[in-house]
Coordinates of C-alpha atoms and ligand atoms in Angstrom, one line a residue:
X1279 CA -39.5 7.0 -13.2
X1280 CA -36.3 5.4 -15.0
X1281 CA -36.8 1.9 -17.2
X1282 CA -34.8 -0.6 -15.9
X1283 CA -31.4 -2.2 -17.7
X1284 CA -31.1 -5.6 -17.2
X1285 CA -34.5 -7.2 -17.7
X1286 CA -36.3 -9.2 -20.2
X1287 CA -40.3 -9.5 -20.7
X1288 CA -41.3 -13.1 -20.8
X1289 CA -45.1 -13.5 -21.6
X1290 CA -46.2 -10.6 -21.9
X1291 CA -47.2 -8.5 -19.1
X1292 CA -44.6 -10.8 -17.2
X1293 CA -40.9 -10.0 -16.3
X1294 CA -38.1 -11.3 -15.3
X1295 CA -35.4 -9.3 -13.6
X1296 CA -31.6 -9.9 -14.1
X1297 CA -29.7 -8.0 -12.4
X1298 CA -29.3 -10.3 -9.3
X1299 CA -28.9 -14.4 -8.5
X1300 CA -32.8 -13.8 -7.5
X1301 CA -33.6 -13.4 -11.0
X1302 CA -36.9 -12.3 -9.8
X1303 CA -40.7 -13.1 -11.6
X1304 CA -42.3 -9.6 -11.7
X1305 CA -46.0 -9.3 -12.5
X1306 CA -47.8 -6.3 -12.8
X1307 CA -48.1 -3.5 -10.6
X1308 CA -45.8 -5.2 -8.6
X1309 CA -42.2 -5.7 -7.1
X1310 CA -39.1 -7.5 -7.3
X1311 CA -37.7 -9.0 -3.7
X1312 CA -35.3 -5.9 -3.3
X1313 CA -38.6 -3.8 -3.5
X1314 CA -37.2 -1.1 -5.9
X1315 CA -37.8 -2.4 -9.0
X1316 CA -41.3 -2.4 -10.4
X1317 CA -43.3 -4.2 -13.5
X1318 CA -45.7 -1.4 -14.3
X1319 CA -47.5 -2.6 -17.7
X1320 CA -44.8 -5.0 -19.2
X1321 CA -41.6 -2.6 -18.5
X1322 CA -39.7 -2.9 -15.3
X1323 CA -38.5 0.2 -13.7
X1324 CA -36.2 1.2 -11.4
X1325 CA -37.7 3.2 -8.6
X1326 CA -34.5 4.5 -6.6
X1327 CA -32.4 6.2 -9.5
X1328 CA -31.6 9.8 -8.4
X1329 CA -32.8 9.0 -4.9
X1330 CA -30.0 9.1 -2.9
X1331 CA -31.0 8.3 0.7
X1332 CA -27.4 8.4 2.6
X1333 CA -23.9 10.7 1.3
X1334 CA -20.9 11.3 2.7
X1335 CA -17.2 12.1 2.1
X1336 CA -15.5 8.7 3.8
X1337 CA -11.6 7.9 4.2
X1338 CA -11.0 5.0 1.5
X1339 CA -10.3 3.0 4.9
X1340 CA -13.9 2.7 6.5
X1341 CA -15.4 0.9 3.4
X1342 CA -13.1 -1.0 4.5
X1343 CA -10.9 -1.3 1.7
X1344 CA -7.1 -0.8 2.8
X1345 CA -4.7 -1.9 0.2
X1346 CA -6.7 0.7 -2.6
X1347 CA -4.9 4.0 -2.6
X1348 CA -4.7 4.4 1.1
X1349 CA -5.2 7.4 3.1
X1350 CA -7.5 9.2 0.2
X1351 CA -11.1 10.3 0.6
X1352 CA -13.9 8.9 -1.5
X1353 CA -17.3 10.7 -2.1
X1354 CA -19.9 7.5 -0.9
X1355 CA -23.6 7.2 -1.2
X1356 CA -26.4 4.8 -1.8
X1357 CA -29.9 4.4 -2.5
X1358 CA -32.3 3.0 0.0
X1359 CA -33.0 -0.8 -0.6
X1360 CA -31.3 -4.4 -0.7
X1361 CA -31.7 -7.8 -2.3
X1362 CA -31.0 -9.5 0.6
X1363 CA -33.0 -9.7 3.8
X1364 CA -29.7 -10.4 6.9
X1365 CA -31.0 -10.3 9.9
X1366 CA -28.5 -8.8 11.3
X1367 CA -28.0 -5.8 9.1
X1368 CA -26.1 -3.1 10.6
X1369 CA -27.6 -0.7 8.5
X1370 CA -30.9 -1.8 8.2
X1371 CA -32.9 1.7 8.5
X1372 CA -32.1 2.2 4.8
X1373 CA -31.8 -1.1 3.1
X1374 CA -34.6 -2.9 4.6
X1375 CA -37.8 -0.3 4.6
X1376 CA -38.2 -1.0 0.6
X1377 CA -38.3 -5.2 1.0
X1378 CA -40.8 -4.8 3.9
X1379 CA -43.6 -1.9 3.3
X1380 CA -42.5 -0.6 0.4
X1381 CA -41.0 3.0 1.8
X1382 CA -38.5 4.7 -0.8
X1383 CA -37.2 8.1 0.1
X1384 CA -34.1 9.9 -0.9
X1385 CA -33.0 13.4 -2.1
X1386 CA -32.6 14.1 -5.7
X1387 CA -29.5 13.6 -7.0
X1388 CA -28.6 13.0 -11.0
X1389 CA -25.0 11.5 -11.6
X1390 CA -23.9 14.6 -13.1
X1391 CA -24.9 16.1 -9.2
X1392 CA -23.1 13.3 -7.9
X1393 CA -19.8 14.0 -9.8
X1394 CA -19.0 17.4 -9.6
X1395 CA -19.7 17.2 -5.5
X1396 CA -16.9 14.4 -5.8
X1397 CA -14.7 16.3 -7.3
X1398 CA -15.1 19.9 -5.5
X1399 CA -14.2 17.7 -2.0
X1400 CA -11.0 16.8 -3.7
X1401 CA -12.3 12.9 -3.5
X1402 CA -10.7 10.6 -5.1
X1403 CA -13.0 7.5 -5.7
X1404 CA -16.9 7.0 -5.7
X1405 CA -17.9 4.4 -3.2
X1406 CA -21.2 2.6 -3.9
X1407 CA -21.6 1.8 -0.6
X1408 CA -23.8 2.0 2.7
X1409 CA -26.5 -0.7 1.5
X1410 CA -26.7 -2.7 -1.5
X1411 CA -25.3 -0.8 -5.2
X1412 CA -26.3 -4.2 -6.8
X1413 CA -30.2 -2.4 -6.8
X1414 CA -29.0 0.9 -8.0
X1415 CA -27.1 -0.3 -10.6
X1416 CA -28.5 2.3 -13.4
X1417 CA -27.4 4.7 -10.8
X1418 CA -24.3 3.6 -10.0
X1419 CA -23.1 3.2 -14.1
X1420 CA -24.1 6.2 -15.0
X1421 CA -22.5 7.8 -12.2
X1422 CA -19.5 4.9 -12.3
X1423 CA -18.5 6.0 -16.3
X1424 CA -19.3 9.8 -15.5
X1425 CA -16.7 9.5 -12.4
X1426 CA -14.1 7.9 -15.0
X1427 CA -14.2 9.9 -17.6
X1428 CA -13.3 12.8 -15.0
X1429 CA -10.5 10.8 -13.6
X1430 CA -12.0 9.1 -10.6
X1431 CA -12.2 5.8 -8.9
X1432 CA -14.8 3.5 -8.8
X1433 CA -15.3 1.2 -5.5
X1434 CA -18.1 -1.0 -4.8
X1435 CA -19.1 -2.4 -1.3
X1436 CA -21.5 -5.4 -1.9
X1437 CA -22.5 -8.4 -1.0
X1438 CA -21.5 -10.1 -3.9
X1439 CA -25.0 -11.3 -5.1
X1440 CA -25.4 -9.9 -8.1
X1441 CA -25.8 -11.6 -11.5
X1442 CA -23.1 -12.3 -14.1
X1443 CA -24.8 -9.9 -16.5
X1444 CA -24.3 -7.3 -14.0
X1445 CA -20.5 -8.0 -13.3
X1446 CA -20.1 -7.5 -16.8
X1447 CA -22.0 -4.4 -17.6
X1448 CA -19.9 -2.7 -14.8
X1449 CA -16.7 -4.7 -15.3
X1450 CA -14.7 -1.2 -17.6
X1451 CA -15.7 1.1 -14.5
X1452 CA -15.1 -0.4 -11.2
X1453 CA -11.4 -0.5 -9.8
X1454 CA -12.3 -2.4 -6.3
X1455 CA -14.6 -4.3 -4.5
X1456 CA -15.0 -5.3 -0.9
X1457 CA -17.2 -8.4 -1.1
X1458 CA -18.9 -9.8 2.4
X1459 CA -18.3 -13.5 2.7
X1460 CA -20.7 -13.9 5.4
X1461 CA -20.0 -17.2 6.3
X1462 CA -19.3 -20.7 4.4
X1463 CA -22.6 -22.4 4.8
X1464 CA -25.6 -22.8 2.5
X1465 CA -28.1 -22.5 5.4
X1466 CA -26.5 -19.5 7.3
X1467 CA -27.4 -17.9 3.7
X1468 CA -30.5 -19.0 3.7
X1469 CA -31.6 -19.1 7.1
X1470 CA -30.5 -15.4 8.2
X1471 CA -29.8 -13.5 4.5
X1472 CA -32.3 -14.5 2.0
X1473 CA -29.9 -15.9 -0.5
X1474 CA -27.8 -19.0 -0.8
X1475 CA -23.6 -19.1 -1.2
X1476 CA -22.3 -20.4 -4.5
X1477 CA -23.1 -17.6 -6.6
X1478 CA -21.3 -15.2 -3.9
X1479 CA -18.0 -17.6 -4.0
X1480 CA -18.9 -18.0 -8.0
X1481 CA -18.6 -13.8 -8.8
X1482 CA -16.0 -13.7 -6.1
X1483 CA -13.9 -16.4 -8.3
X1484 CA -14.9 -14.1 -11.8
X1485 CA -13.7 -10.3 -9.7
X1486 CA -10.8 -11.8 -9.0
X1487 CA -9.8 -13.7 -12.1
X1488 CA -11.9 -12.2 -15.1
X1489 CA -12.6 -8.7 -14.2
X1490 CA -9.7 -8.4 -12.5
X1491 CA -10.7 -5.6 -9.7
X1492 CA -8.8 -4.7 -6.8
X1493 CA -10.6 -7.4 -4.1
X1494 CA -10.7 -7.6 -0.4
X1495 CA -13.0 -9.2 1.6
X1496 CA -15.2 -8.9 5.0
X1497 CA -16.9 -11.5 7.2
X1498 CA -18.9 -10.1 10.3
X1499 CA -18.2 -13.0 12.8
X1500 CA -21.2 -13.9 14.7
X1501 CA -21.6 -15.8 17.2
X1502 CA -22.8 -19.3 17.3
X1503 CA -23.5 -18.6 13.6
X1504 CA -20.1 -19.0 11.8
X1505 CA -17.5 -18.5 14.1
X1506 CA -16.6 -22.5 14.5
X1507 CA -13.1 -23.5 13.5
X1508 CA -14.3 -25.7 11.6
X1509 CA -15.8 -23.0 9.2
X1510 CA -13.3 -20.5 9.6
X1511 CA -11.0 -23.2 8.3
X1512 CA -13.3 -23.6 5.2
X1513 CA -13.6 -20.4 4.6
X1514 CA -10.3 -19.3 4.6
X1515 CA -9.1 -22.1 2.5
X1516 CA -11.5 -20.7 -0.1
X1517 CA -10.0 -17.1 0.4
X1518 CA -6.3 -18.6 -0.1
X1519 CA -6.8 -20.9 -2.9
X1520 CA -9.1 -19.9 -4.8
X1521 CA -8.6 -15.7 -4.1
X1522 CA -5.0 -16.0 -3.6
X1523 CA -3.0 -15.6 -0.1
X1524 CA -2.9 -11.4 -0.9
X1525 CA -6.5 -11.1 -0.7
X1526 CA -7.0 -9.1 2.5
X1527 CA -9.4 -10.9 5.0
X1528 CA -11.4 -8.4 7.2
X1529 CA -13.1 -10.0 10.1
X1530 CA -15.6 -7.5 11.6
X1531 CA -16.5 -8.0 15.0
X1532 CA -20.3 -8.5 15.5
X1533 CA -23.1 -5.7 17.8
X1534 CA -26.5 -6.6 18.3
X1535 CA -28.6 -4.9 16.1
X1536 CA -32.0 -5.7 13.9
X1537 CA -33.2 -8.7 14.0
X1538 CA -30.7 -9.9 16.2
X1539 CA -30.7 -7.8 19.2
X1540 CA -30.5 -10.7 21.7
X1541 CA -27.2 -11.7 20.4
X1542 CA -24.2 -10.9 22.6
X1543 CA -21.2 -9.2 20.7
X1544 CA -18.1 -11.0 19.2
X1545 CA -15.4 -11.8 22.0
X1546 CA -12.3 -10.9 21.7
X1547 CA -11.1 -14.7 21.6
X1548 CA -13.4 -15.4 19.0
X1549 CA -12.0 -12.5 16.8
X1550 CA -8.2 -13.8 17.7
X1551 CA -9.1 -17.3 16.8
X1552 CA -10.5 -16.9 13.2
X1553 CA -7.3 -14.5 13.1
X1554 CA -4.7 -17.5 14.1
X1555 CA -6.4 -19.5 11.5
X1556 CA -6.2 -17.1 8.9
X1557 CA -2.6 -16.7 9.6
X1558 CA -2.4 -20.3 9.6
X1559 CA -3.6 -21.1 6.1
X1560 CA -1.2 -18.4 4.9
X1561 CA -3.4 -15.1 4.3
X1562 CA -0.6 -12.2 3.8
X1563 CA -2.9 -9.3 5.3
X1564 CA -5.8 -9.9 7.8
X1565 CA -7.3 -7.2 9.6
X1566 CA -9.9 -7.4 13.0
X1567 CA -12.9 -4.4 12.4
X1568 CA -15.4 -3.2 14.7
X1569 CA -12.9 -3.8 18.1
X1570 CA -11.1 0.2 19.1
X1571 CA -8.1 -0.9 21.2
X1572 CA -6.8 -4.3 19.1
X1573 CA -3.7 -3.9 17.1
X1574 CA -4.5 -6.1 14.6
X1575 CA -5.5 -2.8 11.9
X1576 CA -1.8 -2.4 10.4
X1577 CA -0.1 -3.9 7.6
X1578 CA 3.3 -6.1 8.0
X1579 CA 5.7 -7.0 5.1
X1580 CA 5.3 -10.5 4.5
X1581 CA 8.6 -10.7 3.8
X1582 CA 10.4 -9.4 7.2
X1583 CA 7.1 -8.7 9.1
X1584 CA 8.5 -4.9 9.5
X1585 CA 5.4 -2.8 9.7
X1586 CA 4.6 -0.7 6.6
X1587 CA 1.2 0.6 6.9
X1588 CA 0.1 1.9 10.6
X1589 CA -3.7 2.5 10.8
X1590 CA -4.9 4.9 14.3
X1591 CA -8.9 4.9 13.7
X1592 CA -9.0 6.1 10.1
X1593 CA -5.7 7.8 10.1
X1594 CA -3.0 6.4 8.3
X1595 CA 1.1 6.6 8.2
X1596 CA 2.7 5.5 4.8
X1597 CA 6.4 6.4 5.4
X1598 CA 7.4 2.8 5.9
X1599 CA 6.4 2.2 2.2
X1600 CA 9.0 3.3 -0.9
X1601 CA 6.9 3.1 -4.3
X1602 CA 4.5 0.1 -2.8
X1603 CA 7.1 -2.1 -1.7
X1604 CA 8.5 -2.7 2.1
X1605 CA 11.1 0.1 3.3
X1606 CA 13.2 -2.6 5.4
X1607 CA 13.3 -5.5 3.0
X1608 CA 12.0 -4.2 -0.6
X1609 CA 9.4 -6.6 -0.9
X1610 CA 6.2 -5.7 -2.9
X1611 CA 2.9 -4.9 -0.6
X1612 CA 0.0 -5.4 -3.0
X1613 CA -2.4 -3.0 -3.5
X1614 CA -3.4 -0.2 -5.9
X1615 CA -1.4 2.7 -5.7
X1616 CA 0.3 2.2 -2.5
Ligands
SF4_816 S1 -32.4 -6.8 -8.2 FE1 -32.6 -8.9 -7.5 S2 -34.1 -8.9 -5.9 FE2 -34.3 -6.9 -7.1 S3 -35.9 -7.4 -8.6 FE3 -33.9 -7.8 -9.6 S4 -33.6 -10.0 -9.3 FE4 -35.2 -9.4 -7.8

């Protein structure tokens, strides 16, 4: 078992986690609301370090993050477990089973494991990915300064609940981030995730202008849950003023799953709508996920509109791009390494 980073005892044997906006109260013998962390006798531990549950080699594209050196490979795993509760989790198998009976399984795997597998598949990143990395943070910096000091990338996908203390403690070692916005309303948060919306916009405002991380952003459109215009027009006015009009703005189409089985898919009208609106408020690159046959997956010069990154599943072509900037009309597509 491995003593948790980002605590502090309050009266003794009581603790308080800090490593997410839940802040939980642990007593003893028991767990935090992400059910991998655990007071035992006045200590909180961390329950899931070195038991790595899902691992793959991915394309850089499927996390998705496509303006961070595109077309490479990066080595992704996670934990089991989540500090959020969305009922309609896509990959619910492995983040829920900790929050609701307590079942934590996962092969060994020690950073050093984790980093030299990484590097003999020629990745070039570490994703953090798959469920939540917020609730294997010890995990993930240990592996995060391990991969850096041996020349790789760090990428995160999260859904952006984690506390400032956390940010900060990873802030030297992470290069991007693809946060979920999952919609722009306190009770969708609530109501169907477990957790509540300002401190997500709050740490999206502090990646973007503090740390300073490569950010893009993902909203699974659901429907009759945030796909109204009126939301979408919220919500992208956040993205554009506040993140900045090159943010890339992934909307992922909806499929029933979990808790949420009854719900029909996104439509395809649905998908083009909060794309029109996105384009409206004056988002450079916006990207439609989760729908095989819509050409809405490349990336277009906002200066001439030529096409200089084509995307065909997770394949991509780069040949329209000359050092990161537009072939036809020399304007700079921003991005890491492009
Ligand atoms: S990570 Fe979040 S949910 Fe888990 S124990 Fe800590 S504060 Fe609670």
């Amino acid at each position: 078992m491995h003593e948790a980073r980002l605590w502090k005892p309050l009266r003794k044997p009581l603790v308080q986690c800090q490593l997410c906006n839940h802040f939980c109260l642990i007593k003893p013998d028991m767990r935090g609301r992400c059910g991998v962390r655990e007071n035992i006798d006045g200590t909180l531990y961390t329950l899931n370090y070195g038991r790595v549950a899902a691992v793959n080699l991915d394309p850089i594209e499927k996390k998705p993050l496509y303006h961070f050196q595109p077309g490479t490979q990066t080595y992704s795993f996670a934990t089991m477990g989540c500090n959020l509760s969305c009922s309609f989790c896509q990959n619910w198998s492995i983040s829920q089973p900790p929050r609701v009976d307590g079942t934590l399984e996962g092969q060994p795997r020690s950073p050093e494991m984790l980093v030299r597998e990484a590097l003999r598949l020629n990745a070039s990143s570490i994703a953090y990915t798959y469920t939540e990395p917020t609730v294997f943070f010890e995990l993930m910096h240990d592996t995060a300064q391990l991969a850096r000091n041996n020349k790789l990338k760090n990428v995160m996908v999260s859904n952006g609940y984690m506390s400032r203390k956390c940010l900060d403690a990873l802030g030297p070692d992470i290069d991007a981030i693809n946060v979920d916005l999952k919609c722009f309303t306190e009770d969708f948060y609530q109501d169907l995730s477990g957790a509540a919306l300002a401190p997500v916009l709050e740490n999206l405002r502090y990646i973007k202008n503090e740390l300073k991380w490569w950010l893009e952003v993902t909203t699974l459109l659901i429907p009759g849950k945030n796909d109204s215009a009126h939301e979408l027009n919220a919500l992208t006015d956040f993205l554009v003023s506040e993140l900045g009009p090159e943010t890339p703005w992934h909307i992922s189409r909806f499929h029933p799953d979990y808790k949420m089985g009854r719900t029909p898919a996104t439509s395809r009208d649905s998908l083009d709508m909060a794309y029109e609106i996105g384009c409206q408020k004056g988002l450079k690159y916006i990207y439609i996920g989760n729908m095989p046959g819509l050409d809405r997956q490349h990336t277009h010069c906002p200066g001439c509109g030529h096409r200089v990154i084509t995307r065909s599943g997770f394949g991509v072509a780069l040949t329209e791009l000359e050092h990161g900037t537009c072939s036809q009309c020399g304007k700079k597509i921003h991005g890491i390494n492009l």
